[in-house]
Short mmCIF file of C-alpha atoms and ligand atoms in Angstrom, two decimals:
data_model
loop_
_atom_site.label_atom_id
_atom_site.label_comp_id
_atom_site.label_asym_id
_atom_site.label_seq_id
_atom_site.Cartn_x
_atom_site.Cartn_y
_atom_site.Cartn_z
CA MET A 158 49.98 -16.54 99.32
CA SER A 159 49.07 -13.32 101.06
CA ASP A 160 50.65 -11.60 104.00
CA VAL A 161 47.15 -10.57 105.10
CA THR A 162 46.33 -11.71 108.66
CA GLY A 163 43.23 -13.64 109.60
CA ALA A 164 41.85 -10.57 111.33
CA GLU A 165 42.52 -8.15 108.55
CA LEU A 166 40.93 -10.61 106.13
CA ARG A 167 37.78 -10.90 108.22
CA ALA A 168 37.62 -7.11 108.41
CA LEU A 169 37.92 -6.88 104.62
CA MET A 170 35.29 -9.56 103.96
CA ALA A 171 32.96 -7.57 106.34
CA ARG A 172 33.12 -4.71 103.81
CA VAL A 173 31.45 -6.85 101.05
CA PRO A 174 28.03 -5.39 100.71
CA SER A 175 24.90 -7.61 100.78
CA VAL A 176 23.76 -8.80 97.37
CA GLU A 177 20.17 -7.79 98.16
CA LYS A 178 21.21 -4.25 99.19
CA VAL A 179 23.17 -3.70 96.01
CA ILE A 180 20.51 -5.08 93.57
CA ALA A 181 17.79 -2.96 95.34
CA SER A 182 20.03 0.23 94.89
CA ALA A 183 18.98 3.09 92.54
CA GLU A 184 22.28 2.36 90.62
CA PHE A 185 21.34 -1.15 89.72
CA ALA A 186 17.71 -0.32 88.80
CA ALA A 187 18.49 0.28 85.09
CA LEU A 188 20.46 -3.00 84.86
CA VAL A 189 17.63 -5.02 86.34
CA THR A 190 15.22 -3.48 83.85
CA GLU A 191 17.62 -4.15 80.93
CA PHE A 192 18.74 -7.64 81.70
CA GLY A 193 16.28 -9.03 84.37
CA ARG A 194 16.93 -9.79 88.06
CA THR A 195 18.24 -13.28 87.57
CA GLN A 196 21.06 -12.44 85.24
CA VAL A 197 22.02 -9.35 87.29
CA LEU A 198 22.11 -11.30 90.54
CA SER A 199 24.19 -14.04 89.07
CA ALA A 200 26.68 -11.49 87.49
CA LEU A 201 26.80 -9.54 90.74
CA ARG A 202 27.43 -12.72 92.90
CA HIS A 203 30.23 -13.64 90.47
CA ALA A 204 31.84 -10.05 90.69
CA LEU A 205 31.63 -10.15 94.56
CA ASP A 206 33.15 -13.82 94.60
CA SER A 207 36.06 -12.66 92.38
CA TRP A 208 36.64 -9.68 94.69
CA ARG A 209 36.74 -12.13 97.60
CA ALA A 210 39.29 -14.31 95.88
CA THR A 211 41.51 -11.33 95.08
CA ALA A 212 41.21 -10.27 98.69
CA GLN A 213 42.52 -13.60 99.88
CA LEU A 214 45.59 -12.90 97.75
CA GLY A 215 46.00 -9.53 99.38
CA ASN A 216 45.33 -7.50 96.18
CA ALA A 217 41.70 -6.27 96.53
CA SER A 218 40.88 -2.56 96.54
CA VAL A 219 37.93 -1.63 98.84
CA SER A 220 36.80 1.08 96.24
CA ALA A 221 35.79 -1.74 93.87
CA LEU A 222 32.99 -2.46 96.25
CA ASP A 223 31.36 0.91 95.76
CA ILE A 224 27.90 0.44 94.27
CA ALA A 225 28.76 2.74 91.42
CA GLN A 226 31.82 0.74 90.56
CA LEU A 227 30.09 -2.58 90.90
CA GLN A 228 27.35 -1.27 88.56
CA VAL A 229 29.92 -0.38 85.83
CA CYS A 230 31.69 -3.75 86.16
CA VAL A 231 28.49 -5.81 86.34
CA GLY A 232 26.87 -3.77 83.39
CA ALA A 233 30.08 -4.35 81.32
CA THR A 234 29.98 -8.06 81.99
CA LEU A 235 26.25 -8.42 81.16
CA ARG A 236 26.67 -6.33 77.90
CA THR A 237 29.46 -8.54 76.64
CA ARG A 238 27.62 -11.60 77.55
CA ASN A 239 24.52 -10.61 75.77
CA GLU A 240 26.16 -9.49 72.59
CA SER A 241 25.15 -11.56 69.54
CA ARG A 242 27.83 -14.01 68.57
CA LEU A 243 26.71 -13.66 64.95
CA ARG A 244 27.89 -10.21 64.03
CA SER A 245 27.81 -8.02 60.87
CA VAL A 246 31.13 -7.48 59.29
CA PHE A 247 32.60 -5.53 56.47
CA ASN A 248 33.44 -8.05 53.73
CA LEU A 249 36.40 -6.38 52.09
CA THR A 250 38.05 -9.72 51.20
CA GLY A 251 37.38 -9.19 47.56
CA THR A 252 35.43 -12.48 47.52
CA VAL A 253 31.81 -11.77 46.78
CA LEU A 254 30.36 -15.21 47.68
CA HIS A 255 32.60 -15.77 50.80
CA THR A 256 31.45 -19.06 52.44
CA ASN A 257 32.93 -18.02 55.87
CA LEU A 258 31.09 -14.75 55.71
CA GLY A 259 27.71 -16.12 54.83
CA ARG A 260 27.74 -16.25 50.90
CA ALA A 261 24.91 -14.35 49.03
CA LEU A 262 23.37 -11.31 50.58
CA LEU A 263 19.71 -11.20 49.91
CA PRO A 264 17.59 -8.53 48.32
CA ASP A 265 14.93 -6.61 50.24
CA GLU A 266 12.09 -8.60 48.74
CA ALA A 267 13.49 -11.70 50.37
CA VAL A 268 14.11 -10.06 53.71
CA GLN A 269 10.46 -8.77 53.80
CA ALA A 270 9.21 -12.17 52.99
CA VAL A 271 11.28 -13.82 55.70
CA VAL A 272 9.95 -11.25 58.27
CA LYS A 273 6.35 -12.11 57.25
CA ALA A 274 7.09 -15.98 57.48
CA LEU A 275 8.54 -15.34 60.93
CA THR A 276 5.68 -13.45 62.39
CA GLN A 277 2.63 -14.76 60.65
CA PRO A 278 1.20 -18.28 60.09
CA ALA A 279 1.51 -19.19 56.45
CA ASN A 280 0.31 -22.15 54.16
CA LEU A 281 3.66 -23.97 54.34
CA GLU A 282 2.05 -27.30 54.02
CA PHE A 283 -1.58 -26.38 53.68
CA ASP A 284 -3.37 -26.47 50.33
CA LEU A 285 -5.57 -23.43 50.26
CA ALA A 286 -7.60 -24.77 47.36
CA THR A 287 -8.73 -27.98 49.05
CA GLY A 288 -8.10 -27.20 52.78
CA LYS A 289 -6.18 -30.43 52.94
CA ARG A 290 -2.45 -31.06 53.81
CA GLY A 291 -0.11 -29.78 51.21
CA ASP A 292 3.61 -30.17 50.24
CA ARG A 293 5.99 -27.48 50.92
CA ASP A 294 7.66 -28.03 47.55
CA ASP A 295 4.54 -26.89 45.90
CA LEU A 296 5.18 -23.41 46.92
CA ILE A 297 8.13 -23.13 44.64
CA ASP A 298 8.57 -25.99 42.21
CA ALA A 299 6.66 -24.49 39.35
CA LEU A 300 8.67 -21.36 39.51
CA ILE A 301 11.85 -23.32 39.54
CA CYS A 302 10.80 -25.44 36.43
CA GLU A 303 9.75 -22.25 34.63
CA LEU A 304 13.33 -20.80 35.13
CA THR A 305 15.22 -24.02 34.34
CA GLY A 306 13.11 -25.82 31.80
CA ALA A 307 12.93 -28.87 34.11
CA GLU A 308 9.90 -31.14 34.45
CA ALA A 309 9.99 -31.20 38.27
CA ALA A 310 11.91 -29.82 41.29
CA THR A 311 12.54 -30.14 44.94
CA VAL A 312 14.42 -28.15 47.49
CA VAL A 313 16.68 -29.38 50.45
CA ASN A 314 18.98 -27.86 52.98
CA ASN A 315 22.04 -27.21 50.68
CA ASN A 316 23.65 -28.61 47.69
CA ALA A 317 25.67 -31.27 49.60
CA ALA A 318 22.34 -32.58 50.83
CA ALA A 319 20.98 -32.44 47.39
CA VAL A 320 23.73 -34.64 46.13
CA LEU A 321 23.64 -36.97 49.07
CA LEU A 322 19.87 -37.35 48.66
CA THR A 323 20.00 -37.91 44.85
CA LEU A 324 22.70 -40.56 45.20
CA SER A 325 20.77 -42.18 48.07
CA ALA A 326 17.58 -42.36 46.37
CA LEU A 327 18.85 -43.45 42.90
CA ALA A 328 22.07 -45.36 43.39
CA SER A 329 22.07 -47.07 46.73
CA LYS A 330 23.88 -50.39 46.53
CA LYS A 331 24.68 -49.60 42.84
CA GLU A 332 27.46 -48.09 40.86
CA VAL A 333 27.90 -44.50 39.79
CA ILE A 334 30.35 -43.67 37.10
CA VAL A 335 32.39 -40.53 37.45
CA SER A 336 35.45 -39.25 35.74
CA ARG A 337 38.60 -39.10 37.76
CA GLY A 338 38.95 -35.46 36.84
CA GLU A 339 35.75 -34.67 38.69
CA LEU A 340 36.30 -36.44 42.00
CA VAL A 341 36.55 -33.06 43.68
CA GLU A 342 36.73 -31.74 47.28
CA ILE A 343 34.84 -28.52 47.67
CA GLY A 344 36.02 -26.89 50.85
CA GLY A 345 35.17 -28.20 54.28
CA ALA A 346 34.32 -31.90 54.17
CA PHE A 347 32.55 -32.16 50.89
CA ARG A 348 34.21 -34.80 48.92
CA ILE A 349 32.50 -36.63 46.08
CA PRO A 350 33.87 -40.04 46.98
CA ASP A 351 32.80 -39.51 50.73
CA ILE A 352 29.27 -38.43 49.80
CA MET A 353 29.06 -41.51 47.41
CA SER A 354 29.85 -43.94 50.21
CA ARG A 355 27.61 -42.18 52.62
CA ALA A 356 24.78 -42.54 50.23
CA GLY A 357 25.69 -46.30 49.88
CA ALA A 358 26.61 -46.07 46.30
CA ARG A 359 29.76 -47.59 44.71
CA LEU A 360 32.06 -45.19 42.84
CA ARG A 361 33.27 -46.27 39.51
CA GLU A 362 36.13 -44.04 38.49
CA VAL A 363 36.80 -43.62 34.74
CA GLY A 364 39.45 -41.93 32.66
CA THR A 365 42.47 -40.13 34.21
CA THR A 366 42.82 -36.87 36.11
CA ASN A 367 43.31 -34.83 32.91
CA ARG A 368 41.59 -36.88 30.19
CA THR A 369 38.38 -38.77 30.05
CA HIS A 370 36.79 -40.04 26.88
CA LEU A 371 33.27 -41.18 26.04
CA LYS A 372 34.51 -44.70 25.49
CA ASP A 373 35.68 -44.68 29.18
CA TYR A 374 32.17 -44.24 30.36
CA ASP A 375 30.79 -46.67 27.75
CA GLU A 376 33.23 -49.56 28.89
CA ALA A 377 32.36 -48.96 32.54
CA ILE A 378 28.68 -49.45 32.15
CA GLY A 379 27.57 -52.75 33.58
CA PRO A 380 24.55 -54.52 35.20
CA GLY A 381 25.25 -52.71 38.50
CA THR A 382 25.30 -49.25 37.02
CA ALA A 383 22.63 -46.90 38.28
CA LEU A 384 23.93 -43.36 37.26
CA LEU A 385 26.39 -41.53 35.14
CA MET A 386 27.40 -38.45 37.12
CA LYS A 387 29.22 -35.16 36.17
CA VAL A 388 30.54 -32.82 38.84
CA HIS A 389 31.35 -29.28 38.19
CA ALA A 390 35.14 -28.84 39.11
CA SER A 391 34.17 -25.63 40.89
CA ASN A 392 37.32 -24.61 42.73
CA TYR A 393 40.01 -25.82 40.47
CA ALA A 394 40.91 -25.95 36.81
CA ILE A 395 43.26 -28.22 34.87
CA ASN A 396 44.97 -26.77 31.86
CA GLY A 397 46.92 -28.12 29.08
CA PHE A 398 46.35 -31.63 27.56
CA THR A 399 42.80 -32.20 28.87
CA LYS A 400 39.62 -33.85 27.65
CA ALA A 401 36.39 -34.08 29.42
CA VAL A 402 33.17 -35.43 28.01
CA SER A 403 30.19 -33.04 27.96
CA VAL A 404 26.69 -33.75 29.29
CA GLY A 405 25.55 -33.57 25.71
CA GLU A 406 27.86 -36.45 24.70
CA ILE A 407 27.25 -38.60 27.76
CA ALA A 408 23.50 -38.33 27.69
CA PRO A 409 22.69 -40.28 24.55
CA LEU A 410 25.13 -42.99 25.69
CA ALA A 411 23.36 -43.27 29.07
CA HIS A 412 19.84 -43.12 27.64
CA ALA A 413 20.67 -45.77 25.10
CA ARG A 414 21.62 -48.11 27.98
CA GLY A 415 18.52 -47.13 30.03
CA LEU A 416 20.59 -45.04 32.49
CA ALA A 417 20.24 -41.48 33.94
CA VAL A 418 22.75 -38.66 34.06
CA ALA A 419 23.09 -36.60 37.14
CA VAL A 420 24.94 -33.32 37.08
CA ASP A 421 26.23 -31.55 40.24
CA LEU A 422 26.46 -28.05 38.90
CA GLY A 423 27.67 -26.44 42.12
CA SER A 424 27.03 -22.85 41.68
CA GLY A 425 24.30 -23.35 38.97
CA THR A 426 23.53 -20.02 37.53
CA LEU A 427 20.05 -19.43 35.92
CA VAL A 428 21.16 -16.80 33.35
CA ASP A 429 23.93 -16.33 30.90
CA LEU A 430 26.37 -14.15 32.78
CA THR A 431 28.40 -13.15 29.66
CA GLN A 432 25.58 -10.59 28.88
CA TRP A 433 27.04 -8.55 31.72
CA GLY A 434 30.66 -9.16 30.87
CA LEU A 435 31.10 -11.85 33.48
CA PRO A 436 32.80 -15.23 32.65
CA ARG A 437 30.82 -17.90 31.04
CA GLU A 438 29.14 -20.45 33.17
CA THR A 439 26.77 -23.19 31.81
CA THR A 440 23.34 -22.57 33.00
CA VAL A 441 20.95 -25.01 34.61
CA ARG A 442 18.65 -24.81 31.54
CA GLU A 443 21.42 -25.60 29.14
CA THR A 444 22.45 -28.56 31.18
CA ILE A 445 18.85 -29.87 31.21
CA GLU A 446 18.61 -29.12 27.49
CA ALA A 447 21.95 -31.10 26.90
CA GLY A 448 20.28 -34.07 28.30
CA ALA A 449 20.83 -34.16 32.13
CA ASP A 450 18.14 -35.95 33.88
CA LEU A 451 18.89 -34.37 37.19
CA VAL A 452 20.87 -31.30 38.03
CA THR A 453 21.64 -30.14 41.65
CA PHE A 454 22.89 -26.78 42.62
CA SER A 455 23.12 -24.28 45.50
CA GLY A 456 20.75 -21.53 46.53
CA ASP A 457 23.29 -19.25 48.10
CA LYS A 458 26.05 -19.19 45.41
CA LEU A 459 25.57 -17.47 41.93
CA LEU A 460 21.67 -17.80 42.40
CA GLY A 461 22.00 -15.18 45.06
CA GLY A 462 19.41 -16.64 47.45
CA PRO A 463 19.38 -18.33 50.88
CA GLN A 464 21.26 -21.56 51.83
CA ALA A 465 19.45 -24.36 49.94
CA GLY A 466 20.02 -27.18 47.43
CA LEU A 467 17.93 -27.30 44.41
CA ILE A 468 17.29 -30.57 42.65
CA VAL A 469 15.62 -30.41 39.21
CA GLY A 470 14.94 -32.79 36.43
CA ARG A 471 12.78 -35.71 35.30
CA ARG A 472 9.52 -35.98 36.98
CA ASP A 473 9.81 -39.81 37.84
CA LEU A 474 13.28 -39.32 39.27
CA ILE A 475 12.25 -36.35 41.44
CA ALA A 476 9.25 -38.30 42.67
CA LYS A 477 11.58 -41.14 43.67
CA ILE A 478 13.84 -38.59 45.44
CA LYS A 479 10.97 -36.98 47.27
CA LYS A 480 9.77 -40.36 48.62
CA HIS A 481 13.18 -41.14 50.07
CA PRO A 482 13.27 -40.94 53.99
CA LEU A 483 16.34 -38.59 53.88
CA LYS A 484 14.18 -36.00 52.12
CA ARG A 485 12.34 -35.43 55.40
CA ALA A 486 15.67 -35.17 57.24
CA LEU A 487 17.17 -32.68 54.81
CA ARG A 488 14.06 -30.60 54.06
CA VAL A 489 14.16 -26.82 54.14
CA GLY A 490 12.37 -24.61 56.79
CA LYS A 491 9.79 -22.05 55.92
CA LEU A 492 12.29 -19.09 56.20
CA THR A 493 14.30 -20.62 53.21
CA LEU A 494 11.26 -21.02 51.08
CA ALA A 495 10.07 -17.58 52.01
CA ALA A 496 13.40 -16.12 50.92
CA LEU A 497 13.97 -18.23 47.77
CA GLU A 498 10.62 -17.48 46.06
CA PRO A 499 11.13 -13.65 45.67
CA VAL A 500 14.66 -14.24 44.66
CA LEU A 501 13.69 -16.61 41.93
CA GLN A 502 10.91 -14.17 40.85
CA LEU A 503 13.58 -11.48 40.22
CA TYR A 504 14.87 -13.82 37.44
CA ARG A 505 11.47 -13.27 35.46
CA ALA A 506 12.91 -9.76 34.81
CA PRO A 507 16.52 -10.45 33.73
CA GLU A 508 16.78 -6.82 32.28
CA ARG A 509 16.67 -5.57 35.97
CA LEU A 510 18.58 -8.35 37.53
CA THR A 511 21.80 -6.41 38.00
CA GLU A 512 20.11 -3.75 39.92
CA ARG A 513 17.91 -5.87 42.05
CA LEU A 514 19.69 -9.19 42.77
CA THR A 515 22.37 -8.08 45.27
CA THR A 516 24.91 -10.75 44.29
CA LEU A 517 24.70 -9.82 40.64
CA ARG A 518 24.81 -6.09 41.49
CA LEU A 519 28.07 -6.68 43.46
CA LEU A 520 29.51 -8.78 40.72
CA THR A 521 28.89 -6.38 37.95
CA ARG A 522 29.81 -3.21 39.88
CA PRO A 523 32.05 -1.22 37.70
CA ALA A 524 35.56 -0.72 38.79
CA GLY A 525 35.39 3.00 38.20
CA GLU A 526 32.55 3.27 40.71
CA ILE A 527 34.57 1.15 43.27
CA ARG A 528 37.54 3.51 42.73
CA LEU A 529 35.43 6.51 43.71
CA ALA A 530 34.51 4.70 46.92
CA ALA A 531 38.17 3.93 47.67
CA GLU A 532 39.03 7.56 47.25
CA ARG A 533 36.37 8.51 49.72
CA VAL A 534 37.32 6.09 52.27
CA GLN A 535 41.10 6.54 52.01
CA PRO A 536 41.46 9.70 54.13
CA ALA A 537 39.30 8.32 57.11
CA LEU A 538 41.33 5.09 56.97
CA GLN A 539 44.69 6.78 56.93
CA CYS A 540 43.69 9.15 59.76
CA ALA A 541 42.29 6.14 61.91
CA ILE A 542 45.40 3.94 61.58
CA GLY A 543 48.06 6.71 61.77
CA ASP A 544 51.24 7.54 59.97
CA ARG A 545 53.10 4.23 60.69
CA TYR A 546 50.96 2.95 57.66
CA ALA A 547 50.46 4.30 54.20
CA VAL A 548 47.05 3.81 52.63
CA MET A 549 46.69 3.93 48.78
CA ALA A 550 43.76 3.59 46.55
CA GLU A 551 44.83 0.97 43.90
CA PRO A 552 43.32 -1.39 41.31
CA MET A 553 42.94 -4.93 42.29
CA PHE A 554 40.93 -8.09 41.37
CA SER A 555 37.97 -9.53 43.14
CA GLN A 556 36.85 -13.13 42.92
CA ILE A 557 33.33 -14.51 42.64
CA GLY A 558 33.90 -17.10 45.28
CA SER A 559 32.24 -20.28 46.45
CA GLY A 560 33.71 -22.29 43.83
CA ALA A 561 32.25 -20.43 40.88
CA LEU A 562 34.82 -19.77 38.13
CA PRO A 563 37.88 -20.09 40.20
CA VAL A 564 40.37 -18.82 37.66
CA ASP A 565 38.47 -15.78 36.65
CA VAL A 566 38.79 -12.49 38.27
CA LEU A 567 36.88 -9.20 38.19
CA ALA A 568 38.67 -5.89 37.90
CA SER A 569 38.12 -3.96 41.05
CA TYR A 570 39.51 -1.20 43.31
CA GLY A 571 40.44 -0.87 46.94
CA LEU A 572 42.77 0.29 49.63
CA VAL A 573 46.23 -1.16 50.03
CA ILE A 574 47.97 -0.58 53.36
CA ARG A 575 51.71 -0.92 53.65
CA THR A 576 54.07 0.01 56.38
CA ALA A 577 55.02 3.62 56.09
CA ASP A 578 58.74 3.01 56.11
CA GLY A 579 58.52 0.61 53.19
CA LYS A 580 60.11 -2.23 55.13
CA ARG A 581 58.58 -5.66 55.10
CA GLY A 582 55.91 -5.28 57.73
CA GLY A 583 54.70 -8.85 58.30
CA ARG A 584 54.19 -8.39 62.14
CA GLN A 585 52.87 -4.83 61.80
CA LEU A 586 50.38 -5.80 59.11
CA LEU A 587 49.23 -8.73 61.23
CA ALA A 588 48.76 -6.29 64.17
CA LEU A 589 46.76 -3.91 61.96
CA GLU A 590 44.65 -6.81 60.45
CA LYS A 591 43.69 -7.63 64.06
CA VAL A 592 42.85 -4.08 64.98
CA LEU A 593 40.46 -3.85 62.05
CA ARG A 594 39.05 -7.34 62.78
CA GLU A 595 38.32 -6.24 66.38
CA MET A 596 36.41 -3.04 65.50
CA ALA A 597 32.78 -2.71 66.53
CA ARG A 598 31.79 -3.86 63.10
CA PRO A 599 34.86 -6.02 62.20
CA VAL A 600 36.56 -5.02 58.95
CA ILE A 601 37.82 -8.20 57.07
CA GLY A 602 40.50 -7.79 54.46
CA ARG A 603 43.34 -9.97 53.30
CA ILE A 604 47.09 -9.81 53.54
CA ALA A 605 48.86 -10.46 50.34
CA ASP A 606 52.28 -9.25 48.90
CA ASP A 607 53.37 -7.48 52.07
CA ALA A 608 50.23 -5.43 52.21
CA LEU A 609 46.83 -5.52 53.79
CA ARG A 610 44.26 -5.31 51.00
CA LEU A 611 40.71 -4.05 51.39
CA ASP A 612 38.63 -4.58 48.29
CA LEU A 613 35.75 -2.17 48.22
CA ARG A 614 33.57 -4.01 45.69
CA CYS A 615 31.16 -5.30 48.42
CA LEU A 616 31.02 -1.93 50.21
CA GLU A 617 27.82 -0.27 48.97
CA ALA A 618 26.64 3.25 49.94
CA ALA A 619 25.11 2.48 53.24
CA ASP A 620 27.99 0.39 54.35
CA GLU A 621 30.47 2.88 53.10
CA ALA A 622 28.92 5.55 55.25
CA GLN A 623 28.98 3.27 58.21
CA LEU A 624 32.62 2.37 57.59
CA ILE A 625 33.70 5.94 57.35
CA GLU A 626 31.70 6.78 60.60
CA GLN A 627 33.37 3.93 62.39
CA LEU A 628 36.93 5.03 61.16
CA LYS A 629 36.22 8.57 62.29
CA GLY A 630 35.53 7.25 65.80
CA THR A 631 38.91 5.56 65.83
CA HIS A 632 42.26 7.29 66.28
CA ALA A 633 45.71 5.71 66.16
C1 PLP B 248 29.50 -25.74 46.43
C2 PLP B 248 29.37 -27.02 45.93
C3 PLP B 248 28.78 -28.04 46.56
C4 PLP B 248 28.22 -27.86 48.01
O1 PLP B 248 27.18 -27.01 48.00
P1 PLP B 248 26.55 -26.38 49.37
O2 PLP B 248 25.34 -25.62 48.85
O3 PLP B 248 27.57 -25.61 49.99
O4 PLP B 248 26.22 -27.58 50.18
C5 PLP B 248 28.69 -29.24 45.88
N1 PLP B 248 29.11 -29.48 44.67
C6 PLP B 248 29.80 -28.49 44.05
C7 PLP B 248 30.22 -28.80 42.66
C8 PLP B 248 29.88 -27.26 44.59
O5 PLP B 248 30.50 -26.26 43.90
#
């Protein structure tokens, strides 16, 4: 406790100015205008209370009670408190579709459409032809069908919701046959067996982890079977002695027994990626053509749109899915539909897709161009972090991310930071990683092989200029 006497303490407390007087001062006028009287009052009371508490301990300085000082202190508190928690960062992780950093970045067409949907009423569920109530899926299902070759389509909150809804609507209290090699966990809490039980369906596993044959499916079909399901392995690959049965092989078997085939494609691309030198990924259209009755996929993975789950396929099955009560609970909002439509429209001009669809533009960005960016950023970064570190522009490999093609990598370029003395710099690198992460616009890289690596694939021109500007304002 303090060695302040009661009399001294009373004298100190008498120095605390009245809240009313402070808030009415010229110094506080700008704060009241910016944050409103209620917030300023509460922050000011809080500041004065902590001053009193410090005074009780005998550590308070009277100068902290100056109105100018109080203004600085209260202003800083309010500014911090009102900063958005969702902040822009620089994604230099090398993973283009980074789930923790918000996955796909949207093209300007989608941004404009979202702004409109946010600020003007729209025909979300209003049929302009009849003046009657409409269905929000009508805004977008024809376009999805055109791009996938499916008969019908619907959209929900994300692909996890799409799978949950599909299984709930078509396989509740029944059996779904899945290969053991496809019982995957896809980050977070998405595990096929868990979703299956949540949907009230019984999982019938067939085959083994590495090999499943058509006869395994055939033998498992019984009176309780509702669906045969295939799941994209997304984030893992098994190599060596493997055998999986394709949709094209399963579909005739299922159809001959009066059953449907559902395919969870995960990323679900709409175009053949090999035309741009990217790894091959089966498209939604090919999956439908191979005989899938239903296909589910994400909106914000390779598709390059907003978070959404698309379900496409046979008209009768989609109708059943749309009638299920969960559809209402998992439906998308108008912002999602507003953003999704212009993204899908870009696919009508595939020859311009690498220029207009942000995700594809980033995925196809040539390493030579990224190298030039690395060479431009290098001096600013070296200068900002000082000579305890050495920054080199070096080749590296980016990943697509979000479970698409996990084993494939894209030739890229970036900045590699090592400790200048060449010693193993674990602690020093961690400290630097934190400094970069705490910048006004956080810089997110990754530590691997005793170096902090910043892949510049996702740093396009405007961001590059902003990063260099931010680094120039920083000095080690
Ligand atoms: C990513 C993924 C999901 C989950 O999709 P979300 O849109 O993140 O809900 C489901 N299944 C597969 C195969 C996936 O790759």
